[in-house]
Short mmCIF file of N, CA and C and ligand atoms in Angstrom, two decimals:
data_model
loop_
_atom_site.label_atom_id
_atom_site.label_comp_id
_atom_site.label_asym_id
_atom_site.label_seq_id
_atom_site.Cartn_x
_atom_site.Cartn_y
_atom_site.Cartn_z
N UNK A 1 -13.28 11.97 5.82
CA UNK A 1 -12.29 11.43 4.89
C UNK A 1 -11.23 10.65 5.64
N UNK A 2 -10.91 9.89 4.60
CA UNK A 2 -9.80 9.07 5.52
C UNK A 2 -8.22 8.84 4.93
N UNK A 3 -7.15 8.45 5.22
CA UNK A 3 -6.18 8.40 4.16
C UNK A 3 -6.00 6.77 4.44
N UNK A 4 -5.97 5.67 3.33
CA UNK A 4 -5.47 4.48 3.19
C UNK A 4 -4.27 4.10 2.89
N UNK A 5 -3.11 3.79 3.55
CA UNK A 5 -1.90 3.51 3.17
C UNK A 5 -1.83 1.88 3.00
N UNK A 6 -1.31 1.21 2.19
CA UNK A 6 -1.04 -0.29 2.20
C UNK A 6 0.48 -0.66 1.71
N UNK A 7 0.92 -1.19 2.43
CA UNK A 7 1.99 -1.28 1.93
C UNK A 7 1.69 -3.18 1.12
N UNK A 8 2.24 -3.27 0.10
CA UNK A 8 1.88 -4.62 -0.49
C UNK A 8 3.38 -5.10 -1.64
N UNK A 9 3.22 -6.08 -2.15
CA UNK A 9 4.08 -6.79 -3.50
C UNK A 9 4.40 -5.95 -4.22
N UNK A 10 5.72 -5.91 -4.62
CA UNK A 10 5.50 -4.92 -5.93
C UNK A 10 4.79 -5.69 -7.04
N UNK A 11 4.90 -7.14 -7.22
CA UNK A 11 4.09 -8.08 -8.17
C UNK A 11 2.78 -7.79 -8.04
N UNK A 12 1.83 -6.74 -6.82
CA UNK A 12 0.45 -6.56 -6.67
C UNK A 12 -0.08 -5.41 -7.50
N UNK A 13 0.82 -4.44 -7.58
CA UNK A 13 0.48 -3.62 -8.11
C UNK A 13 -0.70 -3.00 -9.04
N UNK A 14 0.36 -3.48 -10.35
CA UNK A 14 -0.39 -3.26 -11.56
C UNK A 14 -2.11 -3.97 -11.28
N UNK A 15 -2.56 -4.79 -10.96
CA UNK A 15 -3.91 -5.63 -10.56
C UNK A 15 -4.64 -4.66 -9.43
N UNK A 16 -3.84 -3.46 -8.88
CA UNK A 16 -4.26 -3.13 -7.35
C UNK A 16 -4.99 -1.82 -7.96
N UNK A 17 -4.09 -1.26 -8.97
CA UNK A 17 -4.46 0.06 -9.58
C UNK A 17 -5.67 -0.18 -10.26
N UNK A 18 -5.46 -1.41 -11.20
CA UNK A 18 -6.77 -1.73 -12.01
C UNK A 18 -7.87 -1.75 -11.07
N UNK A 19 -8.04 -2.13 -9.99
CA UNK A 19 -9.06 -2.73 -8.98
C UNK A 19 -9.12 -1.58 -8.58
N UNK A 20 -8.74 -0.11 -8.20
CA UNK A 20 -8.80 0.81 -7.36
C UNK A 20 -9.88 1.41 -8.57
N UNK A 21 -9.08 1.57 -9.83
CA UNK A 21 -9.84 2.12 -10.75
C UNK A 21 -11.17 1.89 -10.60
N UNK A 22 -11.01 0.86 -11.13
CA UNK A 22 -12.73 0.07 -11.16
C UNK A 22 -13.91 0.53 -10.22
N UNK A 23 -13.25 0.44 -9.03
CA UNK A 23 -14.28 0.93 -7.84
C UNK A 23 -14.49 2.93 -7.50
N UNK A 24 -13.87 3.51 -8.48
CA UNK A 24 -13.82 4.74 -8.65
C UNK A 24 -13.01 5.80 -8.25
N UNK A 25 -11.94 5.26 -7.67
CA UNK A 25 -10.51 5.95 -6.76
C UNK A 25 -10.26 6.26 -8.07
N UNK A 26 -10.16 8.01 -7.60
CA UNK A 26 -9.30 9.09 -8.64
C UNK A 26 -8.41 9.62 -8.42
N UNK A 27 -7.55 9.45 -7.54
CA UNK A 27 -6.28 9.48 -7.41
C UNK A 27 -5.44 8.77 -6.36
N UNK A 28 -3.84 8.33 -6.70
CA UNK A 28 -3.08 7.97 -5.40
C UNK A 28 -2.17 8.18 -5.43
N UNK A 29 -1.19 7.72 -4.91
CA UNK A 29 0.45 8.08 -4.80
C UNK A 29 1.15 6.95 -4.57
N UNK A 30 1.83 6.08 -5.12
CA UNK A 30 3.00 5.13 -5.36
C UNK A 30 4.00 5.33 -4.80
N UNK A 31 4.56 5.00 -3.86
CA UNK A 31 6.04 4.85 -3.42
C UNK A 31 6.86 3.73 -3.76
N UNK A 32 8.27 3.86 -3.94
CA UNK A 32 8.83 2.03 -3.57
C UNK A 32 9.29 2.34 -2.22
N UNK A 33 9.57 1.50 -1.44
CA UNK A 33 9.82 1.63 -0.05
C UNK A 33 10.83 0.26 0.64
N UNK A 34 11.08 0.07 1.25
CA UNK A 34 11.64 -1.22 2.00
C UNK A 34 11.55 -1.01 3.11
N UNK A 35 11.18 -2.19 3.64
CA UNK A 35 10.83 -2.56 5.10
C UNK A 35 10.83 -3.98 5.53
N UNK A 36 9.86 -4.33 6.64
CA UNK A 36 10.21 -5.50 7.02
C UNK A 36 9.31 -5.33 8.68
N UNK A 37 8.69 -6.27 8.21
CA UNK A 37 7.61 -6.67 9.18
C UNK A 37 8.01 -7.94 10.17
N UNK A 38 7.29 -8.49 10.90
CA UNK A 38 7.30 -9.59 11.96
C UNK A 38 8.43 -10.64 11.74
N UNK A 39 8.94 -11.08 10.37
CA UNK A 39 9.99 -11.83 10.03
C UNK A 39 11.22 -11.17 10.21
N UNK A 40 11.24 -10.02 9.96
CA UNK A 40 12.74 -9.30 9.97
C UNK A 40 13.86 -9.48 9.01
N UNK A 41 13.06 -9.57 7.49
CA UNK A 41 14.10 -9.93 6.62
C UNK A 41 13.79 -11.46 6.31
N UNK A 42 15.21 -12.22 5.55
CA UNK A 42 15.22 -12.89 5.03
C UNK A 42 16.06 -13.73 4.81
N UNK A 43 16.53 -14.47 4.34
CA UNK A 43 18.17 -15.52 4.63
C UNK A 43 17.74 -16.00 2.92
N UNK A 44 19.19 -15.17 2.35
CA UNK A 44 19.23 -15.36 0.76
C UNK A 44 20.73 -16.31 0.86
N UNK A 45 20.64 -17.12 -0.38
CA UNK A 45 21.79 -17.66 -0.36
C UNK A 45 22.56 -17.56 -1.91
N UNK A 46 23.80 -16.99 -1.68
CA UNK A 46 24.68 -16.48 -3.09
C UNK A 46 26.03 -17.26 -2.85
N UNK A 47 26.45 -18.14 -3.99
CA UNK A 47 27.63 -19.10 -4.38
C UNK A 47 27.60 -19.54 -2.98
N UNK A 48 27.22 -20.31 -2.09
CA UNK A 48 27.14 -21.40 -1.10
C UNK A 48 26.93 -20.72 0.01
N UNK A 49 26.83 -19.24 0.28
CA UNK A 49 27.13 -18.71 1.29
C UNK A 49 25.49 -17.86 1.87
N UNK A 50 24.89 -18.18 3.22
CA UNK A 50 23.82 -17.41 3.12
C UNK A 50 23.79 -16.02 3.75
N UNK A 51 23.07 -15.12 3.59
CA UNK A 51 22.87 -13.94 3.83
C UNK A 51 22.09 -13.63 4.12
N UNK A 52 21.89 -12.28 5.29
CA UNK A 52 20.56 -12.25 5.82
C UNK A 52 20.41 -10.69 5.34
N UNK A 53 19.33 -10.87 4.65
CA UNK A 53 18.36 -9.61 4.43
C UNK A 53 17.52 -8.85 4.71
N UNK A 54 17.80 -7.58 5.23
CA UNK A 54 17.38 -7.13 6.34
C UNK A 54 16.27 -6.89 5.74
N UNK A 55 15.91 -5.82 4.89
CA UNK A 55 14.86 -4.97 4.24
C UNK A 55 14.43 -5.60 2.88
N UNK A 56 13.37 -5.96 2.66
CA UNK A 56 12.25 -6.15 1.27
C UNK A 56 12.07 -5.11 0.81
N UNK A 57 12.14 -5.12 -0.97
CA UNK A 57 11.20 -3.95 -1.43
C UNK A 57 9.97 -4.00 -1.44
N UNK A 58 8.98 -3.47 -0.86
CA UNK A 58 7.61 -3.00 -0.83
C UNK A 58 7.21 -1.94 -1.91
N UNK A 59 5.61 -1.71 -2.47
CA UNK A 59 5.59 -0.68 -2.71
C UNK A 59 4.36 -0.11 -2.02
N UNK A 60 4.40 0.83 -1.36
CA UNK A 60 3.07 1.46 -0.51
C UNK A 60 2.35 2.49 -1.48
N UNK A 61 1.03 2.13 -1.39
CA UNK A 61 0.13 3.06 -2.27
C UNK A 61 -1.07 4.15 -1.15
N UNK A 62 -1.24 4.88 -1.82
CA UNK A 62 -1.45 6.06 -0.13
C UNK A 62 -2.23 6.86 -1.24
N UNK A 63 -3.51 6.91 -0.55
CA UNK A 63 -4.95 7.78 -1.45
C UNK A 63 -5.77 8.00 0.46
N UNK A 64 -6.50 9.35 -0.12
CA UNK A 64 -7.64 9.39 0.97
C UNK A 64 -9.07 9.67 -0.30
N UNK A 65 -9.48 9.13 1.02
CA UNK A 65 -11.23 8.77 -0.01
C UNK A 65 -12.15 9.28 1.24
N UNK A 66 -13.53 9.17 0.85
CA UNK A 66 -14.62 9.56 1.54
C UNK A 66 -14.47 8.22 2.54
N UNK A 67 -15.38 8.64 3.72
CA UNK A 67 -15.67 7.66 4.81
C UNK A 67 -16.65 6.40 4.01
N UNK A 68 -17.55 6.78 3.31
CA UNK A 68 -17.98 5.46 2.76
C UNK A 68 -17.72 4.40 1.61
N UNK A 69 -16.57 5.45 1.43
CA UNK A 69 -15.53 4.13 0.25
C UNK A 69 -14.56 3.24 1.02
N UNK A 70 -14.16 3.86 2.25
CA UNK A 70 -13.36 2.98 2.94
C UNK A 70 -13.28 1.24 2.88
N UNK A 71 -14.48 1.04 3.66
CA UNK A 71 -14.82 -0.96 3.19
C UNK A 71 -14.45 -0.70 1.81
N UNK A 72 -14.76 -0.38 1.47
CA UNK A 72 -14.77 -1.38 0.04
C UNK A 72 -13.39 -0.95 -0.45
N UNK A 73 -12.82 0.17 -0.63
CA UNK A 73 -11.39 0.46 -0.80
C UNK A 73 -10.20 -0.73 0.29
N UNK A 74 -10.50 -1.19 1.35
CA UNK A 74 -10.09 -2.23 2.09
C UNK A 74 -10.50 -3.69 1.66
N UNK A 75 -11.76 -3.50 1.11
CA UNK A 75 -11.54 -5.36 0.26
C UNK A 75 -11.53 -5.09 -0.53
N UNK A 76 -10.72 -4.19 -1.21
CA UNK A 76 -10.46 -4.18 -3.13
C UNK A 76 -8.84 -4.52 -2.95
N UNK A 77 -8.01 -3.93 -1.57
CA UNK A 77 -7.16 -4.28 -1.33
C UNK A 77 -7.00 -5.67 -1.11
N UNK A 78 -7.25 -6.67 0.28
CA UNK A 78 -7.04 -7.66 -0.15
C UNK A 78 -7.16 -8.71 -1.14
N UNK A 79 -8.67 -8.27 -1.93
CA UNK A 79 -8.73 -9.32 -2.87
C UNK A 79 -7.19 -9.00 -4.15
N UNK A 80 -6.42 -7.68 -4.11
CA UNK A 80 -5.49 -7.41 -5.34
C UNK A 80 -4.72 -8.33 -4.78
N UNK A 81 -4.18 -7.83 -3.59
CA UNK A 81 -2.86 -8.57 -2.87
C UNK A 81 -2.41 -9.77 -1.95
N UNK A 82 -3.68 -10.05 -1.72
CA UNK A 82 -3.77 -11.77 -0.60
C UNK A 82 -2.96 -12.70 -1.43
N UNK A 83 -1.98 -12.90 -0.70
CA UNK A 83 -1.54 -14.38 -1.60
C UNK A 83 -2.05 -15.60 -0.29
N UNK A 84 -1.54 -15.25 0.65
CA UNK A 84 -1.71 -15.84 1.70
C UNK A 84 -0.67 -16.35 2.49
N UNK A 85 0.65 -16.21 1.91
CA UNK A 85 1.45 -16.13 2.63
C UNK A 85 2.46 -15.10 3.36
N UNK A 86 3.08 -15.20 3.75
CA UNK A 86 3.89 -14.00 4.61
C UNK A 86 4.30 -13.09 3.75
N UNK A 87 4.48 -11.51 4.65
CA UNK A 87 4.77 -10.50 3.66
C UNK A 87 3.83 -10.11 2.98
N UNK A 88 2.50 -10.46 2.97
CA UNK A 88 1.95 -10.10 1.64
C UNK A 88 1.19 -8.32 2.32
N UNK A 89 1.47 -8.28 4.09
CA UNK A 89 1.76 -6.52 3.44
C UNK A 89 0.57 -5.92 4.35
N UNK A 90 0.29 -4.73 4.62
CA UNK A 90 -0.18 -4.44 5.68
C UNK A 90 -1.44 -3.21 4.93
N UNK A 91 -2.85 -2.58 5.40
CA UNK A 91 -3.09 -1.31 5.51
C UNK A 91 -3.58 -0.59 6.71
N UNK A 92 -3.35 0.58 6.19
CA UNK A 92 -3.24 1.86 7.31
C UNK A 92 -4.27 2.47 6.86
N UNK A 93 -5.21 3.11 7.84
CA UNK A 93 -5.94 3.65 7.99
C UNK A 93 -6.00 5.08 9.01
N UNK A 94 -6.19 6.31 8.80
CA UNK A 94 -6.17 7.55 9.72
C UNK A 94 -7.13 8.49 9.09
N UNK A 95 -7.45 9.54 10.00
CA UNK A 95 -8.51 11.07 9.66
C UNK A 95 -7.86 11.73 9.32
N UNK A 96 -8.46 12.46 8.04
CA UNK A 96 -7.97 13.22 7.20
C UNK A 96 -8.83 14.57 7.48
N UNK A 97 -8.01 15.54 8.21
CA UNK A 97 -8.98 17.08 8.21
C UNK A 97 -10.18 17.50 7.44
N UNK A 98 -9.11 17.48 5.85
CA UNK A 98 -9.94 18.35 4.85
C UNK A 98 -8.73 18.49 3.91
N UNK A 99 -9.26 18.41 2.66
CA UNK A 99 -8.83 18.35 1.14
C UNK A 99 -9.28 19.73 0.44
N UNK A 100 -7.86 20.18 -0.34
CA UNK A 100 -8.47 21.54 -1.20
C UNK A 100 -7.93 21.03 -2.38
N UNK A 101 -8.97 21.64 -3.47
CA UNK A 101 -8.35 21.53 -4.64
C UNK A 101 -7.69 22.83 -5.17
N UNK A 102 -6.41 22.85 -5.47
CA UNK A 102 -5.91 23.91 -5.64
C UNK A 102 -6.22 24.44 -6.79
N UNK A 103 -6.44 24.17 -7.64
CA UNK A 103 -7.80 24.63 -8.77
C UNK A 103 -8.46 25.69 -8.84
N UNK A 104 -9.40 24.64 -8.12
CA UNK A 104 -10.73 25.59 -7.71
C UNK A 104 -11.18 26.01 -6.06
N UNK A 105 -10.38 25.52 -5.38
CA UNK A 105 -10.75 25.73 -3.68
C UNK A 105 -11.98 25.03 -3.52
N UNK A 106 -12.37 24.33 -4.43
CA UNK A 106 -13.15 23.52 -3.70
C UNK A 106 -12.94 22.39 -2.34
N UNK A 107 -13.33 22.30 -1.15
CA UNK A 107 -13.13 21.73 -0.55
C UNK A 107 -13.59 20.56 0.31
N UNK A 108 -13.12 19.71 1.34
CA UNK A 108 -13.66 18.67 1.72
C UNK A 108 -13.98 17.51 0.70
N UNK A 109 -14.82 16.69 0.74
CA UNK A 109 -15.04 15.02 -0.69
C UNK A 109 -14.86 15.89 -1.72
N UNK A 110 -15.65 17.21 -1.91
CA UNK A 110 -15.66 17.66 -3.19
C UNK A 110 -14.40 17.95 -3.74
N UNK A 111 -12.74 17.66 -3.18
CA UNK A 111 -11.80 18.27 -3.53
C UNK A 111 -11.41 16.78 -3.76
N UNK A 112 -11.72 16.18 -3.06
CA UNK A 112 -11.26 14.61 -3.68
C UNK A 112 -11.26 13.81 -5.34
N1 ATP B 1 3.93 -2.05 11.85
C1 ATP B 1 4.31 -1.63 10.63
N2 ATP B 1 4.39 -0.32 10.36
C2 ATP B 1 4.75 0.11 9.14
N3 ATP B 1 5.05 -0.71 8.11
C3 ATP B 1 4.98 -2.02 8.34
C4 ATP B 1 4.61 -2.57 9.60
N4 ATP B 1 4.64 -3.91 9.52
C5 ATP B 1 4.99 -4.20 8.26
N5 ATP B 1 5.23 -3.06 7.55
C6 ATP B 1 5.61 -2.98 6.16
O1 ATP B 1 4.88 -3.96 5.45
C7 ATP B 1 5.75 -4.85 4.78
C8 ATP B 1 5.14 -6.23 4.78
O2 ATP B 1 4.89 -6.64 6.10
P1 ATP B 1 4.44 -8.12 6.35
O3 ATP B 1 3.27 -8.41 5.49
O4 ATP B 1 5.62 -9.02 6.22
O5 ATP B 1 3.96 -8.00 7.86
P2 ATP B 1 4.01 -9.12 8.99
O6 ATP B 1 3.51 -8.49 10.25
O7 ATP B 1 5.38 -9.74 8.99
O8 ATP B 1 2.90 -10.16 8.50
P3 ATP B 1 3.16 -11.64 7.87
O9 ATP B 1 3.42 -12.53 9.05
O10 ATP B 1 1.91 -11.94 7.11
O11 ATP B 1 4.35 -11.51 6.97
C9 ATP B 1 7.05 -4.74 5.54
O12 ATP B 1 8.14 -5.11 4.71
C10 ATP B 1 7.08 -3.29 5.90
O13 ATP B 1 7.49 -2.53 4.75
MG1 MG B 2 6.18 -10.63 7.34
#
């Protein structure tokens, strides 16, 4: 098992969930978050004056799935969120021990 973190648009969203659906992801977890990658912010400008913005809102979505949903859970991601320009957002990938369902104790994919 693996856990997928992406951090992406909040404009990606709603399209990201639909697309997760689709491919059979049964559960995840939504954060809003702010951060700031390789640019470091942003230079906003309010009544003539500009400002630099440190942190973007992001929202990171964080599910673990079986080892052979991975690919395809990774291009379900970019095709939601590619715009193609900057910011459009990063995923994470790591090993996941083992999953219980507190339920039933079922464990490992089957708790997924
Ligand atoms: N190394 C990192 N670790 C954790 N989170 C990150 C990392 N890099 C970026 N992020 C998160 O992802 C968001 C989007 O990053 P972003 O897509 O701007 O990355 P980038 O490296 O600047 O690439 P690009 O040049 O395409 O913008 C950041 O605002 C931050 O929340
Ligand atoms: Mg960036």
């Amino acid at each position: 098992m693996k856990k997928i973190e992406t951090i992406i648009r909040p404009s990606k969203l709603d399209l990201l969930i639909d697309r997760l659906e689709g491919i059979g992801i049964k559960g995840m977890n939504i954060f809003e978050v702010k951060g700031y990658g390789a640019q470091k912010g942003h230079e906003e400008m309010y009544r003539g004056v500009t400002y630099h913005i440190r942190l973007r809102e992001k929202i990171r979505v964080e599910m673990v799935v079986s080892d052979d949903m991975v690919e395809k859970v990774v291009d379900t991601i970019i095709e939601a969120a590619k715009t193609g320009n900057v910011g459009d957002g990063k995923i994470f990938i790591s090993p996941v021990e083992d999953a219980i369902r507190i339920r039933t104790g079922e464990k490992g994919e089957a708790a997924l």
